[in-house]
Amino acid sequence: MYKLVIQGGNTLKGEIKAAGSKNSSLPILFASILANGPIELTNTPHLSDISTTLRLLMDMGGEFILESSGALCVDSSKLTNLVADYSLVKTMRASILVLGPMLAKYGEAKVSLPGGCAIGTRPVDLHLKALRDLGAEISVKNGYIYAKSKQLIGTEIHFEQVSVTATENILMAATLAKGTTTIDNAAQEPEVCDLCLCLNKMGAKISGIGTSVLIIEGVKQLNGISYAVCPDRIESATYLVAAAITGGCITVKNIRHQSMRAVLGKLIEIGADIKTRNDSITLNMKGRRPKAVNIKTSTYPNFPTDMQAQFTALNAIADGHSSITENIFENRFMHIPELSRMGADLTLEGNTVHYEKPPHAHKFASSQNGLRFSS
Ligand code: UD1
C-alpha cells in the first residue's frame, strides 16, 4: 500500500483476528529447503516479506501453490540455483536464513550480505562463526558469503550474544549435521520454538525447546509435512496498544497469551483491564487515558524491541513521565522525530526516549466519536 490515511479522534472498539506470525513463517519457509518433499503451511500472513521469501525460493528453483483453502504449499526440495542474489536479499534481512539450510542440504551456498538496515548495523558475524564451528568453510568476497562443507559436523556452539535468526540458521543447519550439536545461549523467542516444533514434525531431533540450550541430534533427511504457524504476538499486541491509546475496548482473537506476558504486564500497568481466554484477549480502557510506563527492551521472555515504537506512541499521550530504553537495536528511533512533528514531547538521550510533559499538560478530550488527544 502506498499510503494510509488515518482520520483520528475515534475510539477503537470491536473484535479482530490476528494473523499468523511473520517471524515464524519466514524461517519455516526457509526450512522447506531441508525437506525431501513439499511443506503445506496454514496461518501464514499475507505480507511483502512472505512474497520476498517465496520469490527468493522460486529464484533458486523452488515452487509454490496458494491453495483455495488459503494454505501455502511450498516445494523447495530440489533447488537448482544455490545463489541468493543481492537484488532480493537487500530487501529483507531475514533472507540470511537461506544460508544454513542450503549449506546443510547441498554442501554449498552463495548468499549476498544483507546490506544496510534502518534500525542498526545488524551484522551476521554470529551466523558465520557458528557455521564455521560446524565445520563449514566460509569466505566473504564482493558482498557475498561463500559457504562450503561436504558434511557439517555437530559440535558445541556458544553464542556470545542472543540472536533470533542466528539461532534459527544454526539449528536448521544442525538438523542434517553428523552427530549432536548443542547451542548454548540460544534465543528462546516463541518463533524459535515454533520453528523447532515444525522441524521435529519434519523428522528432526531437537530437544531443550523453549530454553537457552538447544540440543540437535543430526538426522539423514527431513520430510514434507503440514504445519500451522503460530499466531503473531506482535500484531496482537499492536492492536491492543492502539485500542489503549484511544481509551477503547477490543478483543483480539487467534492469540497465545502465554507468549505475551511482558507486554500484558505493561498494559495492566497503564491502567487497562485485561481478560485472557483460551485463544483471545480483551482489553478495556473504559475511556481512561493511559498512565505512562517505563520500559527496557530485551530478549524473550522480557519486553520485545518490536513493541518499543508502539509503547513510545502510547507514552506520548499518557499521564506522567516515562522512559523507554532500547537495548537490542542501536538506531530503532526513526519514529521519534515523526511523533515530535505531531506534537509529542519526546527527547532522545543515548538509547533512551524520555517523555517529559507534566501530567494534564494536554487534554484527553471526549468527542462525539470517542476520545482524542489534543495539545
Ligand atoms: C529478529 C526478528 C526481529 C526482532 C529481533 C529481536 C525475525 C525475522 N526478525 O531479528 O523482528 O526485532 O529478532 O527480537 O525473526 N547481532 C550481531 N551479530 C549477528 C546477529 C545479530 O551482532 O550475527 C546483533 C544485532 O545487531 C542486534 C542483536 O544481535 O543488536 C539481536 O539481533 P537478532 O536477534 O539477530 O535480530 P534478528 O534475528 O535480525
Short mmCIF file of C-alpha atoms and ligand atoms in Angstrom, two decimals:
data_model
loop_
_atom_site.label_atom_id
_atom_site.label_comp_id
_atom_site.label_asym_id
_atom_site.label_seq_id
_atom_site.Cartn_x
_atom_site.Cartn_y
_atom_site.Cartn_z
CA MET A 1 0.00 0.00 0.00
CA TYR A 2 1.37 3.40 -0.99
CA LYS A 3 -0.10 5.35 1.91
CA LEU A 4 -2.50 5.03 4.80
CA VAL A 5 -4.80 7.95 5.62
CA ILE A 6 -5.99 7.95 9.22
CA GLN A 7 -8.86 10.11 10.41
CA GLY A 8 -8.17 10.50 14.14
CA GLY A 9 -10.50 11.08 17.05
CA ASN A 10 -12.23 7.70 17.09
CA THR A 11 -12.29 5.18 19.88
CA LEU A 12 -11.23 1.73 18.71
CA LYS A 13 -13.69 -0.98 19.69
CA GLY A 14 -14.75 -4.40 18.43
CA GLU A 15 -13.17 -7.72 17.61
CA ILE A 16 -10.27 -8.60 15.33
CA LYS A 17 -8.40 -11.76 14.40
CA ALA A 18 -4.61 -11.57 14.42
CA ALA A 19 -2.74 -13.17 11.52
CA GLY A 20 -0.14 -15.91 11.75
CA SER A 21 3.35 -14.93 12.81
CA LYS A 22 5.68 -13.38 10.21
CA ASN A 23 8.76 -14.19 12.26
CA SER A 24 7.70 -17.87 12.44
CA SER A 25 6.62 -18.13 8.81
CA LEU A 26 9.92 -16.81 7.39
CA PRO A 27 12.28 -19.37 8.99
CA ILE A 28 9.76 -22.16 8.37
CA LEU A 29 9.59 -21.23 4.67
CA PHE A 30 13.40 -21.39 4.54
CA ALA A 31 13.28 -24.72 6.41
CA SER A 32 11.36 -26.10 3.41
CA ILE A 33 14.78 -26.29 1.69
CA LEU A 34 15.73 -29.05 4.14
CA ALA A 35 12.73 -31.25 3.33
CA ASN A 36 12.61 -34.01 0.74
CA GLY A 37 9.06 -33.06 -0.25
CA PRO A 38 6.53 -30.21 -0.16
CA ILE A 39 5.53 -28.38 3.03
CA GLU A 40 1.95 -27.22 3.48
CA LEU A 41 1.60 -24.21 5.79
CA THR A 42 -1.58 -22.77 7.26
CA ASN A 43 -1.97 -19.48 9.17
CA THR A 44 0.77 -17.69 7.20
CA PRO A 45 0.22 -13.91 6.94
CA HIS A 46 -0.10 -12.02 3.62
CA LEU A 47 2.91 -9.70 3.82
CA SER A 48 5.60 -8.45 1.47
CA ASP A 49 8.30 -10.34 3.42
CA ILE A 50 6.44 -13.59 2.69
CA SER A 51 6.30 -12.71 -1.04
CA THR A 52 10.02 -11.84 -0.99
CA THR A 53 10.85 -15.19 0.61
CA LEU A 54 8.76 -17.04 -1.98
CA ARG A 55 10.44 -15.08 -4.79
CA LEU A 56 13.84 -15.97 -3.37
CA LEU A 57 12.94 -19.66 -3.16
CA MET A 58 11.48 -19.58 -6.73
CA ASP A 59 14.63 -17.85 -7.95
CA MET A 60 16.59 -20.83 -6.67
CA GLY A 61 14.28 -23.44 -8.26
CA GLY A 62 11.51 -23.84 -5.67
CA GLU A 63 7.78 -23.95 -6.45
CA PHE A 64 4.70 -22.90 -4.54
CA ILE A 65 0.89 -23.00 -4.76
CA LEU A 66 -1.57 -20.91 -2.78
CA GLU A 67 -4.37 -23.44 -2.22
CA SER A 68 -8.06 -22.39 -2.32
CA SER A 69 -8.21 -23.11 1.43
CA GLY A 70 -5.60 -20.35 1.95
CA ALA A 71 -2.85 -22.89 2.76
CA LEU A 72 0.55 -22.24 1.22
CA CYS A 73 2.18 -25.30 -0.30
CA VAL A 74 5.93 -24.87 -0.88
CA ASP A 75 8.28 -27.31 -2.56
CA SER A 76 11.92 -26.27 -2.22
CA SER A 77 13.18 -29.83 -2.11
CA LYS A 78 15.09 -29.68 -5.41
CA LEU A 79 16.88 -26.35 -5.75
CA THR A 80 18.82 -25.84 -8.96
CA ASN A 81 20.47 -22.46 -8.28
CA LEU A 82 22.36 -22.22 -4.99
CA VAL A 83 22.71 -18.43 -5.10
CA ALA A 84 20.67 -15.92 -3.07
CA ASP A 85 21.05 -12.74 -5.09
CA TYR A 86 21.62 -9.24 -3.66
CA SER A 87 18.59 -7.82 -5.50
CA LEU A 88 16.26 -9.84 -3.23
CA VAL A 89 18.39 -10.25 -0.10
CA LYS A 90 18.86 -6.48 0.26
CA THR A 91 15.09 -6.03 0.57
CA MET A 92 14.78 -8.40 3.55
CA ARG A 93 17.44 -9.14 6.16
CA ALA A 94 15.82 -12.43 7.16
CA SER A 95 16.97 -13.79 3.75
CA ILE A 96 20.17 -14.75 5.58
CA LEU A 97 18.08 -17.71 6.84
CA VAL A 98 18.59 -19.33 3.45
CA LEU A 99 22.26 -19.92 4.29
CA GLY A 100 22.06 -22.66 6.97
CA PRO A 101 19.50 -24.88 5.20
CA MET A 102 21.18 -24.56 1.76
CA LEU A 103 24.61 -25.39 3.13
CA ALA A 104 23.30 -28.36 5.17
CA LYS A 105 21.31 -29.87 2.29
CA TYR A 106 23.55 -29.12 -0.74
CA GLY A 107 27.01 -28.65 0.80
CA GLU A 108 27.38 -25.15 -0.66
CA ALA A 109 25.74 -21.74 -0.80
CA LYS A 110 26.40 -18.27 -2.14
CA VAL A 111 24.35 -15.69 -0.27
CA SER A 112 24.52 -11.93 -0.57
CA LEU A 113 25.31 -9.96 2.57
CA PRO A 114 22.08 -8.23 3.59
CA GLY A 115 23.43 -4.68 3.31
CA GLY A 116 22.18 -1.60 5.16
CA CYS A 117 19.40 -1.55 7.73
CA ALA A 118 17.33 1.32 9.11
CA ILE A 119 17.36 0.18 12.76
CA GLY A 120 21.06 -0.57 13.28
CA THR A 121 24.13 -2.17 11.74
CA ARG A 122 22.79 -5.73 12.22
CA PRO A 123 25.88 -7.76 11.33
CA VAL A 124 25.78 -11.53 10.59
CA ASP A 125 29.04 -12.44 12.35
CA LEU A 126 27.29 -14.76 14.83
CA HIS A 127 25.77 -16.78 11.98
CA LEU A 128 29.12 -17.14 10.19
CA LYS A 129 31.14 -18.03 13.29
CA ALA A 130 28.69 -20.76 14.30
CA LEU A 131 28.64 -22.25 10.76
CA ARG A 132 32.46 -22.34 10.88
CA ASP A 133 32.15 -24.14 14.25
CA LEU A 134 30.04 -26.75 12.42
CA GLY A 135 32.96 -27.25 10.03
CA ALA A 136 31.94 -25.02 7.11
CA GLU A 137 34.49 -23.13 5.05
CA ILE A 138 33.23 -19.55 4.86
CA SER A 139 34.62 -16.61 2.94
CA VAL A 140 33.20 -13.18 2.20
CA LYS A 141 34.03 -11.63 -1.19
CA ASN A 142 32.48 -8.80 -3.19
CA GLY A 143 29.47 -8.55 -0.89
CA TYR A 144 28.68 -12.29 -0.97
CA ILE A 145 29.07 -15.06 1.61
CA TYR A 146 30.53 -18.24 0.08
CA ALA A 147 29.94 -21.33 2.24
CA LYS A 148 31.09 -24.90 1.60
CA SER A 149 31.02 -28.16 3.52
CA LYS A 150 30.74 -31.77 2.32
CA GLN A 151 29.23 -32.69 5.69
CA LEU A 152 28.56 -30.41 8.65
CA ILE A 153 29.72 -31.95 11.93
CA GLY A 154 27.79 -31.48 15.18
CA THR A 155 29.61 -29.57 17.91
CA GLU A 156 29.12 -27.29 20.94
CA ILE A 157 28.22 -23.75 19.95
CA HIS A 158 28.12 -20.81 22.33
CA PHE A 159 26.55 -17.57 21.13
CA GLU A 160 28.22 -14.56 22.77
CA GLN A 161 25.02 -12.62 22.20
CA VAL A 162 21.44 -13.84 21.90
CA SER A 163 20.28 -13.64 18.28
CA VAL A 164 16.96 -14.92 16.96
CA THR A 165 17.87 -15.53 13.32
CA ALA A 166 21.40 -16.77 14.15
CA THR A 167 19.86 -19.38 16.48
CA GLU A 168 17.38 -20.35 13.74
CA ASN A 169 20.01 -20.52 10.98
CA ILE A 170 22.30 -22.75 13.02
CA LEU A 171 19.62 -25.02 14.35
CA MET A 172 18.34 -25.59 10.79
CA ALA A 173 21.87 -26.36 9.60
CA ALA A 174 22.45 -28.69 12.58
CA THR A 175 19.39 -30.86 11.81
CA LEU A 176 21.29 -32.50 8.92
CA ALA A 177 24.77 -32.37 10.54
CA LYS A 178 26.57 -35.55 11.55
CA GLY A 179 26.31 -36.09 15.30
CA THR A 180 24.96 -33.85 18.04
CA THR A 181 25.04 -30.06 18.17
CA THR A 182 24.47 -28.09 21.36
CA ILE A 183 23.55 -24.40 21.05
CA ASP A 184 24.19 -22.51 24.25
CA ASN A 185 22.72 -19.02 24.86
CA ALA A 186 20.10 -19.75 22.20
CA ALA A 187 17.21 -17.35 21.62
CA GLN A 188 14.06 -18.50 23.44
CA GLU A 189 11.56 -16.48 21.40
CA PRO A 190 8.24 -18.28 20.69
CA GLU A 191 9.05 -18.10 16.97
CA VAL A 192 12.26 -20.12 17.55
CA CYS A 193 10.14 -22.70 19.42
CA ASP A 194 7.66 -22.76 16.53
CA LEU A 195 10.48 -23.47 14.07
CA CYS A 196 11.79 -26.28 16.35
CA LEU A 197 8.33 -27.87 16.57
CA CYS A 198 7.97 -27.70 12.79
CA LEU A 199 11.44 -29.19 12.22
CA ASN A 200 10.70 -32.00 14.69
CA LYS A 201 7.48 -32.74 12.79
CA MET A 202 9.66 -32.96 9.65
CA GLY A 203 11.75 -35.60 11.43
CA ALA A 204 14.44 -33.55 13.19
CA LYS A 205 15.53 -34.39 16.74
CA ILE A 206 15.64 -31.15 18.71
CA SER A 207 15.31 -31.01 22.49
CA GLY A 208 15.53 -28.19 25.04
CA ILE A 209 12.87 -26.27 23.06
CA GLY A 210 11.98 -23.01 24.80
CA THR A 211 15.19 -22.97 26.86
CA SER A 212 18.55 -21.30 26.23
CA VAL A 213 20.21 -24.65 25.45
CA LEU A 214 19.07 -26.43 22.31
CA ILE A 215 20.32 -29.94 21.57
CA ILE A 216 20.07 -31.14 17.99
CA GLU A 217 20.81 -34.73 17.05
CA GLY A 218 21.56 -34.78 13.34
CA VAL A 219 19.38 -36.93 11.06
CA LYS A 220 19.90 -38.10 7.46
CA GLN A 221 16.83 -36.45 5.93
CA LEU A 222 13.72 -34.38 6.69
CA ASN A 223 10.27 -34.90 5.20
CA GLY A 224 7.45 -32.78 3.80
CA ILE A 225 4.62 -32.10 6.28
CA SER A 226 1.61 -29.89 7.02
CA TYR A 227 2.06 -27.31 9.76
CA ALA A 228 0.02 -24.47 11.29
CA VAL A 229 2.19 -21.40 12.02
CA CYS A 230 1.71 -19.83 15.48
CA PRO A 231 -0.21 -16.53 15.86
CA ASP A 232 1.63 -13.20 15.60
CA ARG A 233 2.16 -11.88 19.14
CA ILE A 234 3.49 -8.53 17.87
CA GLU A 235 0.49 -7.89 15.64
CA SER A 236 -1.89 -8.82 18.51
CA ALA A 237 -0.08 -6.57 20.96
CA THR A 238 -0.11 -3.71 18.42
CA TYR A 239 -3.93 -3.88 18.18
CA LEU A 240 -4.16 -3.85 22.00
CA VAL A 241 -1.90 -0.78 22.26
CA ALA A 242 -3.86 1.02 19.52
CA ALA A 243 -7.11 0.44 21.42
CA ALA A 244 -5.48 1.55 24.69
CA ILE A 245 -4.27 4.82 23.12
CA THR A 246 -7.87 5.70 22.18
CA GLY A 247 -9.40 4.65 25.52
CA GLY A 248 -11.20 1.82 23.69
CA CYS A 249 -12.20 -1.79 24.17
CA ILE A 250 -11.20 -4.60 21.81
CA THR A 251 -10.94 -8.35 21.68
CA VAL A 252 -8.08 -9.86 19.69
CA LYS A 253 -8.60 -13.47 18.59
CA ASN A 254 -6.12 -16.11 17.39
CA ILE A 255 -3.55 -15.40 20.11
CA ARG A 256 -1.43 -17.30 22.60
CA HIS A 257 -1.39 -15.02 25.62
CA GLN A 258 1.30 -17.11 27.36
CA SER A 259 3.85 -15.66 24.92
CA MET A 260 2.74 -12.06 25.64
CA ARG A 261 3.26 -11.82 29.41
CA ALA A 262 5.77 -8.92 29.40
CA VAL A 263 3.54 -6.79 27.16
CA LEU A 264 0.33 -7.67 29.01
CA GLY A 265 2.06 -6.71 32.30
CA LYS A 266 2.79 -3.25 30.85
CA LEU A 267 -0.79 -2.90 29.56
CA ILE A 268 -2.08 -3.61 33.08
CA GLU A 269 0.40 -1.00 34.39
CA ILE A 270 -1.04 1.66 32.05
CA GLY A 271 -4.45 1.01 33.60
CA ALA A 272 -6.08 -1.38 31.12
CA ASP A 273 -8.47 -4.12 32.23
CA ILE A 274 -7.19 -7.29 30.57
CA LYS A 275 -9.16 -10.54 30.26
CA THR A 276 -7.47 -13.55 28.73
CA ARG A 277 -9.35 -16.56 27.38
CA ASN A 278 -8.12 -19.68 25.63
CA ASP A 279 -7.30 -18.01 22.32
CA SER A 280 -8.33 -14.38 22.80
CA ILE A 281 -7.54 -11.26 24.85
CA THR A 282 -9.93 -8.42 25.66
CA LEU A 283 -8.51 -5.02 26.60
CA ASN A 284 -10.83 -2.39 28.05
CA MET A 285 -9.64 1.14 28.93
CA LYS A 286 -13.18 2.25 29.85
CA GLY A 287 -12.47 5.67 28.36
CA ARG A 288 -9.49 6.28 30.64
CA ARG A 289 -6.27 7.91 29.49
CA PRO A 290 -3.31 5.52 29.89
CA LYS A 291 -0.65 6.04 32.57
CA ALA A 292 2.91 6.33 31.20
CA VAL A 293 5.16 3.30 31.71
CA ASN A 294 8.92 2.76 31.90
CA ILE A 295 10.23 0.05 29.59
CA LYS A 296 13.56 -1.60 28.80
CA THR A 297 13.61 -3.82 25.72
CA SER A 298 15.38 -7.14 25.98
CA THR A 299 15.32 -10.72 24.73
CA TYR A 300 12.36 -13.05 25.35
CA PRO A 301 10.70 -13.52 27.83
CA ASN A 302 11.36 -9.83 28.55
CA PHE A 303 9.84 -6.85 26.75
CA PRO A 304 10.26 -7.15 22.92
CA THR A 305 12.00 -4.47 20.87
CA ASP A 306 9.30 -4.97 18.21
CA MET A 307 6.79 -3.31 20.62
CA GLN A 308 9.01 -0.36 21.54
CA ALA A 309 7.66 2.11 18.95
CA GLN A 310 4.03 1.32 19.78
CA PHE A 311 4.57 1.97 23.51
CA THR A 312 6.51 5.16 22.70
CA ALA A 313 3.40 6.42 20.87
CA LEU A 314 1.27 5.38 23.84
CA ASN A 315 3.53 7.20 26.31
CA ALA A 316 3.28 10.33 24.15
CA ILE A 317 -0.42 10.71 25.07
CA ALA A 318 -0.22 9.14 28.56
CA ASP A 319 -0.29 10.71 32.01
CA GLY A 320 3.06 11.03 33.78
CA HIS A 321 6.76 10.94 32.98
CA SER A 322 8.31 7.88 31.42
CA SER A 323 11.38 6.49 29.77
CA ILE A 324 11.86 3.71 27.26
CA THR A 325 15.29 2.19 26.79
CA GLU A 326 16.09 0.30 23.57
CA ASN A 327 18.70 -2.38 24.29
CA ILE A 328 18.54 -4.52 21.12
CA PHE A 329 18.96 -2.21 18.10
CA GLU A 330 21.06 0.95 18.39
CA ASN A 331 19.10 3.01 15.90
CA ARG A 332 15.48 1.95 16.34
CA PHE A 333 14.21 5.50 16.85
CA MET A 334 13.06 6.67 13.42
CA HIS A 335 9.54 7.18 14.81
CA ILE A 336 10.70 9.76 17.39
CA PRO A 337 11.11 12.75 15.04
CA GLU A 338 7.79 11.88 13.38
CA LEU A 339 5.96 11.75 16.73
CA SER A 340 7.64 15.06 17.63
CA ARG A 341 6.30 16.59 14.41
CA MET A 342 2.83 15.57 15.62
CA GLY A 343 3.39 17.45 18.87
CA ALA A 344 4.71 14.73 21.19
CA ASP A 345 7.15 15.96 23.83
CA LEU A 346 9.77 13.22 23.46
CA THR A 347 13.53 13.56 23.84
CA LEU A 348 16.10 11.02 22.88
CA GLU A 349 19.16 10.63 25.10
CA GLY A 350 21.53 7.84 24.04
CA ASN A 351 19.33 4.77 23.71
CA THR A 352 16.56 6.12 25.98
CA VAL A 353 13.44 8.05 24.99
CA HIS A 354 12.10 10.36 27.71
CA TYR A 355 8.60 11.70 27.75
CA GLU A 356 8.82 14.86 29.78
CA LYS A 357 5.49 16.62 29.53
CA PRO A 358 3.95 17.01 33.00
CA PRO A 359 0.61 15.27 33.61
CA HIS A 360 -2.51 17.03 32.28
CA ALA A 361 -0.49 19.45 30.15
CA HIS A 362 -2.72 18.39 27.31
CA LYS A 363 -6.33 17.30 27.23
CA PHE A 364 -7.65 13.81 26.55
CA ALA A 365 -10.94 15.16 25.27
CA SER A 366 -14.24 13.46 24.63
CA SER A 367 -15.66 13.96 21.18
CA GLN A 368 -18.82 12.71 19.56
CA ASN A 369 -16.95 9.77 18.13
CA GLY A 370 -14.99 8.94 21.25
CA LEU A 371 -11.74 10.18 22.72
CA ARG A 372 -8.99 12.18 21.14
CA PHE A 373 -5.70 13.68 22.10
CA SER A 374 -5.32 17.44 21.71
CA SER A 375 -2.48 19.72 22.72
C1 UD1 B 1 14.71 -10.93 14.87
C2 UD1 B 1 13.33 -10.55 14.40
C3 UD1 B 1 13.07 -9.07 14.64
C4 UD1 B 1 13.33 -8.72 16.10
C5 UD1 B 1 14.70 -9.21 16.54
C6 UD1 B 1 14.92 -9.05 18.04
C7 UD1 B 1 12.94 -12.09 12.58
C8 UD1 B 1 12.79 -12.28 11.11
N1 UD1 B 1 13.24 -10.84 12.98
O1 UD1 B 1 15.64 -10.18 14.08
O2 UD1 B 1 11.70 -8.80 14.32
O3 UD1 B 1 13.28 -7.32 16.26
O4 UD1 B 1 14.85 -10.61 16.25
O5 UD1 B 1 13.93 -9.71 18.75
O6 UD1 B 1 12.77 -13.02 13.35
N2 UD1 B 1 23.64 -9.36 16.09
C9 UD1 B 1 25.01 -9.34 15.92
N3 UD1 B 1 25.57 -10.27 15.08
C10 UD1 B 1 24.82 -11.21 14.43
C11 UD1 B 1 23.42 -11.24 14.63
C12 UD1 B 1 22.86 -10.29 15.46
O7 UD1 B 1 25.71 -8.51 16.48
O8 UD1 B 1 25.38 -12.03 13.70
C13 UD1 B 1 23.02 -8.36 16.99
C14 UD1 B 1 22.04 -7.43 16.24
O9 UD1 B 1 22.72 -6.36 15.62
C15 UD1 B 1 21.15 -6.98 17.38
C16 UD1 B 1 21.09 -8.22 18.29
O10 UD1 B 1 22.19 -9.04 17.92
O11 UD1 B 1 21.74 -5.93 18.10
C17 UD1 B 1 19.85 -9.04 18.20
O12 UD1 B 1 19.51 -9.20 16.85
P1 UD1 B 1 18.82 -10.54 16.31
O13 UD1 B 1 18.16 -11.29 17.42
O14 UD1 B 1 19.79 -11.28 15.47
O15 UD1 B 1 17.69 -9.93 15.38
P2 UD1 B 1 17.19 -10.61 14.08
O16 UD1 B 1 17.29 -12.08 14.25
O17 UD1 B 1 17.80 -9.97 12.87
#
